[in-house]
PDB file of C-alpha atoms in Angstrom:
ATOM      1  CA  UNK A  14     179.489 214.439 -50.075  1.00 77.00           C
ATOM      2  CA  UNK A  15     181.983 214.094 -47.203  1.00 84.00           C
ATOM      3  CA  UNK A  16     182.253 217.695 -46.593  1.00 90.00           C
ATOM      4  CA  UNK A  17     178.812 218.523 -47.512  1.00 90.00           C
ATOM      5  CA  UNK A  18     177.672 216.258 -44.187  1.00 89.00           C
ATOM      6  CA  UNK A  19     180.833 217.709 -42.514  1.00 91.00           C
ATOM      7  CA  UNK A  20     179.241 221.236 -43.147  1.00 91.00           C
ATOM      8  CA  UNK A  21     175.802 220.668 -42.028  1.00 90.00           C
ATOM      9  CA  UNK A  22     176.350 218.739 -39.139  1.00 90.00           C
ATOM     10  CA  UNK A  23     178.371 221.543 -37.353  1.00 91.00           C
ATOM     11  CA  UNK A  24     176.751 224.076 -39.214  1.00 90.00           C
ATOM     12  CA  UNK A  25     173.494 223.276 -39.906  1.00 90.00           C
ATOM     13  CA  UNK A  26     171.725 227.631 -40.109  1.00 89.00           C
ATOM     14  CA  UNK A  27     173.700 230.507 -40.686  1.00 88.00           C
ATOM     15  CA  UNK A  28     173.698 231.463 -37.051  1.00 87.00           C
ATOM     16  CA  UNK A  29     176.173 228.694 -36.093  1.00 90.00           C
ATOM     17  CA  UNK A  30     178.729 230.868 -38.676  1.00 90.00           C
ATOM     18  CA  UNK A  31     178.222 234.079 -36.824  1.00 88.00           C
ATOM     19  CA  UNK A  32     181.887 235.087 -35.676  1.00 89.00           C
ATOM     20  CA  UNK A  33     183.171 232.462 -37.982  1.00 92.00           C
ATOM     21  CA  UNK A  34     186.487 233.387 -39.833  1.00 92.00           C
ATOM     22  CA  UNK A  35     187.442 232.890 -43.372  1.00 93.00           C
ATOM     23  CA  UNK A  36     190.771 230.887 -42.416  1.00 92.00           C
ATOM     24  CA  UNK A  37     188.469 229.630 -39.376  1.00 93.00           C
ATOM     25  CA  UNK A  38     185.670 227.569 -41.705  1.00 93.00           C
ATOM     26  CA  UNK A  39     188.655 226.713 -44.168  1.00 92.00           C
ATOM     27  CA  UNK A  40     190.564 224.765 -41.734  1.00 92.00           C
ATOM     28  CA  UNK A  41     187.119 222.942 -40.958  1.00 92.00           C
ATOM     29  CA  UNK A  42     186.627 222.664 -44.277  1.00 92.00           C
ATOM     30  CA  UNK A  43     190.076 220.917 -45.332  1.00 92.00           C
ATOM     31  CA  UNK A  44     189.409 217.930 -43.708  1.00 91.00           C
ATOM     32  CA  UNK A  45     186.666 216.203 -44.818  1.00 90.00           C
ATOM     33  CA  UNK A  46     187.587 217.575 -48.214  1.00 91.00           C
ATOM     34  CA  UNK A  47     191.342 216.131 -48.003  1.00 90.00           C
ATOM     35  CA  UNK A  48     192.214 220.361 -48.650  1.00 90.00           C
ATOM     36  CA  UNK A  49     190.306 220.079 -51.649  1.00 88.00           C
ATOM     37  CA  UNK A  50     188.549 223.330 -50.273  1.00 85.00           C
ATOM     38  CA  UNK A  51     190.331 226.165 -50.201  1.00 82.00           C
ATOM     39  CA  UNK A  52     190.150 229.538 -48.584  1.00 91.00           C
ATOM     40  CA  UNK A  53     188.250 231.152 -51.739  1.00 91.00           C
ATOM     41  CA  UNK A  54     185.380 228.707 -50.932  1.00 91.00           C
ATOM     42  CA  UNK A  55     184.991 229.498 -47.212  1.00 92.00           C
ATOM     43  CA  UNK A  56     185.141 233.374 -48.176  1.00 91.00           C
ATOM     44  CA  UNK A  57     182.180 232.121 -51.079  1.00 91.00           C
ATOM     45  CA  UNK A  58     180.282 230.474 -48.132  1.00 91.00           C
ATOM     46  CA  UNK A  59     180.721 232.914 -45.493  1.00 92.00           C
ATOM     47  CA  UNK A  60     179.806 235.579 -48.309  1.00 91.00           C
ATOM     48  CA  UNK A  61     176.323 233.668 -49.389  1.00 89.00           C
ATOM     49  CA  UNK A  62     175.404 233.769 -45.593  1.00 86.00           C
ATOM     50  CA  UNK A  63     176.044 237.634 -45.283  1.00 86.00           C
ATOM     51  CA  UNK A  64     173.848 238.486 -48.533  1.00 84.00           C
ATOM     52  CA  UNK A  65     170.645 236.131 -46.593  1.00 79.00           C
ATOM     53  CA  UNK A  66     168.053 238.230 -45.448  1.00 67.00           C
ATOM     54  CA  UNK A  67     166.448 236.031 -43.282  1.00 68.00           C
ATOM     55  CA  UNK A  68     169.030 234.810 -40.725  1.00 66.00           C
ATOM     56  CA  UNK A  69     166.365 233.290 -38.248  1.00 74.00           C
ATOM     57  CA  UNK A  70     163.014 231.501 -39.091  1.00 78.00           C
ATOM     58  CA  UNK A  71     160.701 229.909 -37.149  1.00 85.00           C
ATOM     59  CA  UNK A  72     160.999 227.430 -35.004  1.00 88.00           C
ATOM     60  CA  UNK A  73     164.828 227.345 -36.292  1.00 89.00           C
ATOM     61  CA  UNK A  74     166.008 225.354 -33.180  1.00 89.00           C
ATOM     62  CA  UNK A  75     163.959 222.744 -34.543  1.00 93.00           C
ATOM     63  CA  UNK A  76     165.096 222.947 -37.510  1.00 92.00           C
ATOM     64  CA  UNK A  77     168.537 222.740 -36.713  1.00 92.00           C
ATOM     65  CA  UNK A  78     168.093 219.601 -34.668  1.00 94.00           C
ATOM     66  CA  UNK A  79     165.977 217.944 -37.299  1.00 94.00           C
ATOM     67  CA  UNK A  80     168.894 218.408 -40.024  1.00 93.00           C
ATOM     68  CA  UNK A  81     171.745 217.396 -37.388  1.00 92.00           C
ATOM     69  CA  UNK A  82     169.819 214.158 -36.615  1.00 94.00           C
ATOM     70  CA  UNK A  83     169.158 213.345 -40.551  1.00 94.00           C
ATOM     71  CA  UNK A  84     173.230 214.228 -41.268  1.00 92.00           C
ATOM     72  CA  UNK A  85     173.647 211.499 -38.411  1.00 92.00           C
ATOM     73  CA  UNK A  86     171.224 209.361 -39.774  1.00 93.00           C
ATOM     74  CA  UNK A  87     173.068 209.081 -43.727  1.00 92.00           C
ATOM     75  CA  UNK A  88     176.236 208.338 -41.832  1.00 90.00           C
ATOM     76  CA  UNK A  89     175.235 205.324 -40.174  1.00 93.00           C
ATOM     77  CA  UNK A  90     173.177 204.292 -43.450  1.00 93.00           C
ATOM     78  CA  UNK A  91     176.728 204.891 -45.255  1.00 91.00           C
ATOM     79  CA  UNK A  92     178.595 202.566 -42.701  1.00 92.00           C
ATOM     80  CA  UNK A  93     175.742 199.923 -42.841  1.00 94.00           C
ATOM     81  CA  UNK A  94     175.522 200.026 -46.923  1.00 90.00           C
ATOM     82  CA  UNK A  95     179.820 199.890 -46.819  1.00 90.00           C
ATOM     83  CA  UNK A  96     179.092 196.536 -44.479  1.00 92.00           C
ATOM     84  CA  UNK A  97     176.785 195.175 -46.646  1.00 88.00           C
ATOM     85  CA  UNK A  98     178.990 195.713 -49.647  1.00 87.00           C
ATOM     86  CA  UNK A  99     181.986 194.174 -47.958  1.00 89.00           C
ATOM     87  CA  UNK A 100     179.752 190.663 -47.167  1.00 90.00           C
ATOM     88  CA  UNK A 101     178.924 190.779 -50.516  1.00 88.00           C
ATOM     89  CA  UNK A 102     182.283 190.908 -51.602  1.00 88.00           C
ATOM     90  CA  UNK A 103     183.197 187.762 -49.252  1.00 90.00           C
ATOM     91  CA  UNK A 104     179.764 185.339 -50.707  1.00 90.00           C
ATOM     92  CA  UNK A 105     180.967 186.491 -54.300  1.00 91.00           C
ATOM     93  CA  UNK A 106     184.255 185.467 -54.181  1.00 90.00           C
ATOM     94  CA  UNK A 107     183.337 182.168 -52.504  1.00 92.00           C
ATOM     95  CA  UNK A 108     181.148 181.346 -55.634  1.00 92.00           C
ATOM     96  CA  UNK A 109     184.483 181.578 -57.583  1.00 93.00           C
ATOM     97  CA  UNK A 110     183.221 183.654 -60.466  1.00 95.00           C
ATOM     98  CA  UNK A 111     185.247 186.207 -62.276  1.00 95.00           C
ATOM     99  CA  UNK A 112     182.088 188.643 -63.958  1.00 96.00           C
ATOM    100  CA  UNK A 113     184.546 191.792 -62.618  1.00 94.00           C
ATOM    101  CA  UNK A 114     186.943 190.841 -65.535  1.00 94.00           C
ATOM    102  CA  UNK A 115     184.314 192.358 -68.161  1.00 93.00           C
ATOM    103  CA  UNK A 116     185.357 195.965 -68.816  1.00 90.00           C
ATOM    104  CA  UNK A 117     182.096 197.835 -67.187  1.00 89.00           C
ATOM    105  CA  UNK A 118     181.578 195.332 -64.373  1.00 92.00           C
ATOM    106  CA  UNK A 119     182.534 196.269 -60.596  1.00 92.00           C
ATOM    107  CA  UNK A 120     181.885 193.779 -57.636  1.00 91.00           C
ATOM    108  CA  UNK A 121     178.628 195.350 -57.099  1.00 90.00           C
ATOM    109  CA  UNK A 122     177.586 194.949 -60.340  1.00 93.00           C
ATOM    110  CA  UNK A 123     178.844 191.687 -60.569  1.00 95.00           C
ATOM    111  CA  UNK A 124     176.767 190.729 -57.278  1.00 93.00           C
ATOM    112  CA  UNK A 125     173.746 192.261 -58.461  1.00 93.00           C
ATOM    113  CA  UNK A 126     174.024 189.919 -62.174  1.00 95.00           C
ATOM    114  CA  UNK A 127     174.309 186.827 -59.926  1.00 95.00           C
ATOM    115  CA  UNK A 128     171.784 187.984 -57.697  1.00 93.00           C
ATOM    116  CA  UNK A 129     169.453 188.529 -59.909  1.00 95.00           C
ATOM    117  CA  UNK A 130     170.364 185.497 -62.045  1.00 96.00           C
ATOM    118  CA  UNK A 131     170.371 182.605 -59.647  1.00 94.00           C
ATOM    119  CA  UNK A 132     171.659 179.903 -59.648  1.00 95.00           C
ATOM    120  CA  UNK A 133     173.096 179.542 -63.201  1.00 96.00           C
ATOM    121  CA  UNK A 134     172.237 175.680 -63.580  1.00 95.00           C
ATOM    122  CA  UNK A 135     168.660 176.150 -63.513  1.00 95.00           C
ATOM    123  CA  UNK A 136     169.296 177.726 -67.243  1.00 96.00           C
ATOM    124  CA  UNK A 137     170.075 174.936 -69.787  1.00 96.00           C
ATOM    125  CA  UNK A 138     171.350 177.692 -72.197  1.00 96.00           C
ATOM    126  CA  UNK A 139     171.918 180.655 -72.771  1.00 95.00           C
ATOM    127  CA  UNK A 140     168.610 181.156 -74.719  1.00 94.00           C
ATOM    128  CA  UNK A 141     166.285 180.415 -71.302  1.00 94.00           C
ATOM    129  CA  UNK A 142     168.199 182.644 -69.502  1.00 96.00           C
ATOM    130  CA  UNK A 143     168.043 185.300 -71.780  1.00 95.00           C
ATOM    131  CA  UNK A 144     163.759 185.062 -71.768  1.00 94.00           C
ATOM    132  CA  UNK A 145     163.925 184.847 -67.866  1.00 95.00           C
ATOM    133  CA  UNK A 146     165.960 188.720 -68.586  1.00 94.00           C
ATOM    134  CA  UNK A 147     163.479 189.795 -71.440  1.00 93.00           C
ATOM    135  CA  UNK A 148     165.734 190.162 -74.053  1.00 92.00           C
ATOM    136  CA  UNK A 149     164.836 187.615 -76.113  1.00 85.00           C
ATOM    137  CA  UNK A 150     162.735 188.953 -79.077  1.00 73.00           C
ATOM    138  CA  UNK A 151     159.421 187.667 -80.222  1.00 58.00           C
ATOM    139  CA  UNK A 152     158.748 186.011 -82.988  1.00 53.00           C
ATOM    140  CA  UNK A 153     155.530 187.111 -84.641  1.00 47.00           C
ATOM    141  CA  UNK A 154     153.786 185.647 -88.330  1.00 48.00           C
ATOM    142  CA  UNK A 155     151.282 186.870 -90.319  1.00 50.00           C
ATOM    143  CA  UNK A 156     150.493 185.823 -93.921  1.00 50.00           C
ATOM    144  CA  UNK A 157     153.817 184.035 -94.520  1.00 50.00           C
ATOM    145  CA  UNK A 158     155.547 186.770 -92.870  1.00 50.00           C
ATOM    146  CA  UNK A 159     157.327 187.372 -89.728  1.00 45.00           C
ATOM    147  CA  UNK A 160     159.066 190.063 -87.346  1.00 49.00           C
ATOM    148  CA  UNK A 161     160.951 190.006 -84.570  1.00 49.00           C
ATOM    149  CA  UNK A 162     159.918 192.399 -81.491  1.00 53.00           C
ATOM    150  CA  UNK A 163     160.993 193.227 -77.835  1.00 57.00           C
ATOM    151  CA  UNK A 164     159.876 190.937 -75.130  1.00 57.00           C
ATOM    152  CA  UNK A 165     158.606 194.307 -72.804  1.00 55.00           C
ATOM    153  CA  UNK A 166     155.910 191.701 -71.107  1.00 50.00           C
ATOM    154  CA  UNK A 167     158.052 189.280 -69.218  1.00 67.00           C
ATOM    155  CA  UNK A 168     161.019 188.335 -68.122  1.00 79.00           C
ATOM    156  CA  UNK A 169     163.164 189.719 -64.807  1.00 90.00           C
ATOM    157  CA  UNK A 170     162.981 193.170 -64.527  1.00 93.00           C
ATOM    158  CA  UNK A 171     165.861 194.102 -61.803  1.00 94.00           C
ATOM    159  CA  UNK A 172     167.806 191.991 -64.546  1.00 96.00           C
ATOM    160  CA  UNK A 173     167.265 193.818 -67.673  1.00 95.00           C
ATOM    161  CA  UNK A 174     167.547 197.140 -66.081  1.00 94.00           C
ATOM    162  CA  UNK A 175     171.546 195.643 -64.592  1.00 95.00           C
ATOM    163  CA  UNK A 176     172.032 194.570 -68.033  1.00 96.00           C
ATOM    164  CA  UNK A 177     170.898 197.799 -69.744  1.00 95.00           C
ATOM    165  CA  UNK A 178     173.054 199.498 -67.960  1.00 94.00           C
ATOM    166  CA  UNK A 179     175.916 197.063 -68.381  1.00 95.00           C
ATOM    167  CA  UNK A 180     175.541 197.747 -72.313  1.00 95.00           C
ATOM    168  CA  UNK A 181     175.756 201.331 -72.005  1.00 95.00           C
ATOM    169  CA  UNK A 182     178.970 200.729 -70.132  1.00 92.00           C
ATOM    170  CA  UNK A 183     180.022 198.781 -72.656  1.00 92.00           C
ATOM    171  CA  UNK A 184     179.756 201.854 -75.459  1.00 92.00           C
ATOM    172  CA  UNK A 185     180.807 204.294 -72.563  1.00 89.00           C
ATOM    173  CA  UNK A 186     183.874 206.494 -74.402  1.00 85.00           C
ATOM    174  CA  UNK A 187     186.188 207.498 -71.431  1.00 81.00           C
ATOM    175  CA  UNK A 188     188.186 210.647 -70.969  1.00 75.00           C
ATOM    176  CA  UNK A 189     190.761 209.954 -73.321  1.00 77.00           C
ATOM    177  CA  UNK A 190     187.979 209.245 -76.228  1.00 81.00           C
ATOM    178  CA  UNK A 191     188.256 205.553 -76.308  1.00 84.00           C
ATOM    179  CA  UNK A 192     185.450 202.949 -76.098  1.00 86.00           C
ATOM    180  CA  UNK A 193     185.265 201.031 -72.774  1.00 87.00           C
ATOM    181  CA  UNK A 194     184.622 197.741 -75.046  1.00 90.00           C
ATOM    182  CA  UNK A 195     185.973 198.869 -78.810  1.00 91.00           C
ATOM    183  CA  UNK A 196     184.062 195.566 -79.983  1.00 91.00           C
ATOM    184  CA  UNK A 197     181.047 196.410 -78.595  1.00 92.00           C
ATOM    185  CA  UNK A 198     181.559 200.390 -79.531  1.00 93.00           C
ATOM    186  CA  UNK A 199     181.969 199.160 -82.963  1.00 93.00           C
ATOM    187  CA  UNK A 200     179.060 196.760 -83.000  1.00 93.00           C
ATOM    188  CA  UNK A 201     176.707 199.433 -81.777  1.00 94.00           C
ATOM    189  CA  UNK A 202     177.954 201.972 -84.225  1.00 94.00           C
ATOM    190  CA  UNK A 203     177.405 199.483 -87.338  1.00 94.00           C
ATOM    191  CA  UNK A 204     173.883 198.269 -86.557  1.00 94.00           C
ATOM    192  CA  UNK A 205     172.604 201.835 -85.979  1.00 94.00           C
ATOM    193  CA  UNK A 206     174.208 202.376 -89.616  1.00 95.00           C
ATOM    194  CA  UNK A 207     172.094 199.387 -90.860  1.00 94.00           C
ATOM    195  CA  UNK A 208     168.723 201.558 -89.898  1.00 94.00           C
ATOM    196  CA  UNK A 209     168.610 199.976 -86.301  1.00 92.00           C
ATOM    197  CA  UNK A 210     167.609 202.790 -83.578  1.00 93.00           C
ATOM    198  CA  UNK A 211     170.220 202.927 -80.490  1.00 93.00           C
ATOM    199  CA  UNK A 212     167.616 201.274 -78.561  1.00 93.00           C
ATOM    200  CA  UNK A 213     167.543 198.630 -80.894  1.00 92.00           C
ATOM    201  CA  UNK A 214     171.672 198.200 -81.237  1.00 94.00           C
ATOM    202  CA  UNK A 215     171.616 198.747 -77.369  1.00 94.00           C
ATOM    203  CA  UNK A 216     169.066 195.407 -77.111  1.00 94.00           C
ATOM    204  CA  UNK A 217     171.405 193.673 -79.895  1.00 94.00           C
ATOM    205  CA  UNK A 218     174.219 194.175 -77.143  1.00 95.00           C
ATOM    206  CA  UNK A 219     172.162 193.270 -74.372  1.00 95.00           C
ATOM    207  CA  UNK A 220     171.574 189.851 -76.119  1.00 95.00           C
ATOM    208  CA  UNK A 221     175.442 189.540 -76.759  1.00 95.00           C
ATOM    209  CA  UNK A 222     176.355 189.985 -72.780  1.00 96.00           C
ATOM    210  CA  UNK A 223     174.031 187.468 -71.549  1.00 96.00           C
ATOM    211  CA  UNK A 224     174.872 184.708 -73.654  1.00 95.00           C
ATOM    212  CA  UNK A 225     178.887 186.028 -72.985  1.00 96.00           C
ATOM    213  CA  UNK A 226     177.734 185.965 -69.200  1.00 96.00           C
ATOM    214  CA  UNK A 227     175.816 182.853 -68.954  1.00 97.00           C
ATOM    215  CA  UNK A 228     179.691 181.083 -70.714  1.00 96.00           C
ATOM    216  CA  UNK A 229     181.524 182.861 -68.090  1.00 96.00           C
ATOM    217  CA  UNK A 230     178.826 181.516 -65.052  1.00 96.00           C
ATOM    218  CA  UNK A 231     178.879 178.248 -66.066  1.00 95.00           C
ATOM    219  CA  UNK A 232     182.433 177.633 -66.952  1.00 94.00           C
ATOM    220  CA  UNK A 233     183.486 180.422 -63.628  1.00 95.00           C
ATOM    221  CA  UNK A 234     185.862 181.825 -66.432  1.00 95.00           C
ATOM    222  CA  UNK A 235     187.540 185.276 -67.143  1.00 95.00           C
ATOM    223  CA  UNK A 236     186.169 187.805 -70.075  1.00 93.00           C
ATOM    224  CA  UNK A 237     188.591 187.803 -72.732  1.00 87.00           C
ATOM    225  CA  UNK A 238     188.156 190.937 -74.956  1.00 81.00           C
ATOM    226  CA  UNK A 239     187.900 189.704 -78.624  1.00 74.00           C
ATOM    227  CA  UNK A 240     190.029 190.889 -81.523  1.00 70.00           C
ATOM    228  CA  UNK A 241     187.830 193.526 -83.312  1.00 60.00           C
ATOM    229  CA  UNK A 242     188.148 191.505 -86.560  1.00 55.00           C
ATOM    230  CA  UNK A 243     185.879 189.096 -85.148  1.00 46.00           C
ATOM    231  CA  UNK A 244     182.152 189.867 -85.684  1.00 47.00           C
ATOM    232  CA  UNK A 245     180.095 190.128 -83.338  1.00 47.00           C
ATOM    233  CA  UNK A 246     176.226 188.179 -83.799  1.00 45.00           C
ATOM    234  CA  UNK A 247     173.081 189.876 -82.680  1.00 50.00           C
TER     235      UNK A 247
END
């Protein structure tokens, strides 16, 4: 992304490459990319441009300007959102909570759980908090009979969609083919062997995290990962 605003800021139409050099555009090139670009992709650049058949079109000056100004424009929205991040930073480690411990969890994510959340105390358990996200199921009866289904009608939607995402985290495998969370890994892969869809074992995990998270609110305490002996309760 760095050298991709890098690029179109001083060359925003093929016209500004005209008499442009192979070693000339890789030495640009080199340092927004920290000389991750070599000379092979400035030839592949300058060698795109050649093969265009339409070097001019109209009104190009205006066109030019128009992407200048908008390559300006994502920098100063970059240097705002990196402000904004940084304050958010400072408030959440005021409130003393330690959510980044959770395998999954960044800052940002952690700020956009307690955002989202509140203020924790207005939850007497774990339960009410977890209707306010919409993962607690339904109950419904009929004829002595009953099933359980997903809340889709209420409950906080930025908040579900954070905690969604925090369960796929969870399950993530890395690189090196290991679980981010073997717990939760394993917990997913035995309730989709009981018949459960992954939506469904995803939800079951979704359940799990915000009791785990409401503990770890109220008591401002660190995740410890738990032995994978233990099982895990959906």
């Amino acid at each position: 992304m760095p050298t991709t605003k890098a690029f179109f800021e001083r060359y925003p139409s093929p016209r500004y490459l005209e008499g442009i050099t192979v070693e000339e555009l890789a030495r640009f090139l080199r340092i927004p990319s920290h000389n991750a670009c070599s000379t092979k992709r400035a030839k592949q650049i300058l060698g795109l441009v050649a093969e265009e058949a339409t070097k001019e079109r109209d009104y190009q000056f205006a066109r030019d300007t128009i992407i200048k100004s908008i390559t300006r424009q994502i920098r100063a929205y970059q240097r705002e959102i990196a402000e904004l991040e940084q304050t958010e930073k400072q408030l959440y480690q005021e409130l003393d909570y330690q959510l980044e411990t959770m395998p999954g969890i960044d800052v940002v994510t952690a700020c956009a759980l307690v955002a989202h959340i509140g203020d924790i105390h207005r939850f007497p358990t774990a339960d009410k908090l977890a209707n306010y996200a919409g993962v607690a199921p339904l109950r419904f009866s009929s004829a002595g009979k009953g099933k359980d289904v997903q809340n889709k009608s209420q409950g906080n939607r930025k908040l579900y969609s954070t905690l969604y995402f925090l369960a796929i985290q969870q399950i993530y495998m890395t690189n090196k083919k290991e679980p981010r969370n073997p717990v939760f890994r394993a917990y997913f892969e035995r309730k989709v062997s009981e018949g459960k869809t992954k939506i469904q074992a995803l939800l079951c995990i979704m359940r799990k995290l915000i009791k785990i998270i409401y503990s770890m609110m109220k008591r401002k305490t660190a995740y410890n990962l738990p032995k994978m002996k233990e099982e895990i309760a959906c």
